[in-house]
Coordinates of C-alpha atoms in Angstrom, one line a residue:
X20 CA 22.6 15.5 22.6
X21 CA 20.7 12.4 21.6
X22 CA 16.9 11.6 22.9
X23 CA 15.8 8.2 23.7
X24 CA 12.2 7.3 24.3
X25 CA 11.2 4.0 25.7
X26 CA 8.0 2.6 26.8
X27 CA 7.2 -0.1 29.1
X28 CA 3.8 -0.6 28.1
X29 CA 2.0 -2.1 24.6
X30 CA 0.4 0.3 22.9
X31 CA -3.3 -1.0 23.5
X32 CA -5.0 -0.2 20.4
X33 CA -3.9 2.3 18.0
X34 CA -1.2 4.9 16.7
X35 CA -2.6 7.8 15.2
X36 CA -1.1 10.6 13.0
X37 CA -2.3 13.8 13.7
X38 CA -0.5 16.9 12.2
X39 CA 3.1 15.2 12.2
X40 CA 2.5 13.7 15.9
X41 CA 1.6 10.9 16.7
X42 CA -1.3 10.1 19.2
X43 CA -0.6 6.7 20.5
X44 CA -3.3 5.3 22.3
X45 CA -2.3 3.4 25.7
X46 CA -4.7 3.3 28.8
X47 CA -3.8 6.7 29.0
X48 CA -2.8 9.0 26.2
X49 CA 0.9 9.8 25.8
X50 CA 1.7 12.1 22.6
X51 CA 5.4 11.8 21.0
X52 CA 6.8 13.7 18.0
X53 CA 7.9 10.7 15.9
X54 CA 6.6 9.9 11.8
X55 CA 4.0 7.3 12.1
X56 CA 6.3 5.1 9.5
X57 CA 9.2 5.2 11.9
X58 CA 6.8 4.0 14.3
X59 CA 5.6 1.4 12.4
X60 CA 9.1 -0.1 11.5
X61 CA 9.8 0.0 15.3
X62 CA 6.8 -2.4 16.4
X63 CA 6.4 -5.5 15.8
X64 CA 4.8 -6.0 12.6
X65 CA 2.6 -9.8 13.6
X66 CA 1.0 -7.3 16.1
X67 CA 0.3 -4.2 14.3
X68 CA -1.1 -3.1 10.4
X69 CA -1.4 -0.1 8.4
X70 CA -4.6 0.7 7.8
X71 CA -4.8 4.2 6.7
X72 CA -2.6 7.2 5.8
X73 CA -3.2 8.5 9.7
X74 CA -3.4 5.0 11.6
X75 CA -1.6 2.1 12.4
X76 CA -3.6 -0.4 14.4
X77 CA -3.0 -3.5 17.4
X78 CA -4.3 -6.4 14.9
X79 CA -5.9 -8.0 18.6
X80 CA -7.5 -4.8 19.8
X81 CA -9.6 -5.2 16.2
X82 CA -13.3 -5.6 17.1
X83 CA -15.2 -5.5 13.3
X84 CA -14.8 -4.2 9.9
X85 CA -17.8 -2.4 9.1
X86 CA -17.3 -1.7 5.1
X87 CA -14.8 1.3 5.3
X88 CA -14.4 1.7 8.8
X89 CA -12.9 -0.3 12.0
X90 CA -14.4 -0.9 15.4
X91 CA -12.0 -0.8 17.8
X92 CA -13.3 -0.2 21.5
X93 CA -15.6 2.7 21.8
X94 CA -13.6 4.2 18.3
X95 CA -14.7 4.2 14.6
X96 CA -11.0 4.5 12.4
X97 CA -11.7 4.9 8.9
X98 CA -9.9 1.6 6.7
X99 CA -8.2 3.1 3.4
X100 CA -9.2 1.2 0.4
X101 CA -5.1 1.0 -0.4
X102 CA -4.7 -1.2 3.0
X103 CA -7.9 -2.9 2.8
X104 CA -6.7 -6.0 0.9
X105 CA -3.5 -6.3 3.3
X106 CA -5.5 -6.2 6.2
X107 CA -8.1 -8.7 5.2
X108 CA -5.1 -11.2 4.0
X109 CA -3.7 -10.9 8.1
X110 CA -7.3 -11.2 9.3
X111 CA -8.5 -14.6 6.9
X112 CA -4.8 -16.5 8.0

């Protein structure tokens, strides 16, 4: 028997990789066992970016970049220097 998940709502700000499941942050948390890269080839990629091994980020919900390290609401999500140069190359266009 097949699963199917669907969500009506945009993931507000982040997905986040946490032992093999995957933390995704809505207005309220919802957890689903899924690989963060299958997530990220589901969403729409103009709205969301890699930015570390463990996160994959709403590009709006992006407050400041504080040297290593993103402000996204009250949260402080650490910016791998192998997804820096992506991120600032979506960011400057």
């Amino acid at each position: 028997m097949e699963q199917a998940y669907s969500a009506t709502t945009e993931p507000e700000q982040r997905l986040e990789l946490l032992a093999q499941m995957t933390d995704i942050a809505f207005t309220k948390d919802l957890q689903l066992t899924m690989a963060l890269k299958n997530f990220e080839a589901l969403l729409p990629a103009e709205w969301f970016q890699r930015t570390h091994r463990s996160y994959l980020v709403n590009l709006r919900h992006i407050e400041e970049m504080v040297e290593s390290e993103l402000i996204i609401g009250d949260k402080r999500l650490p910016l791998g220097r192998n997804w820096r140069e992506a991120l600032m190359k979506r960011l400057l266009n």
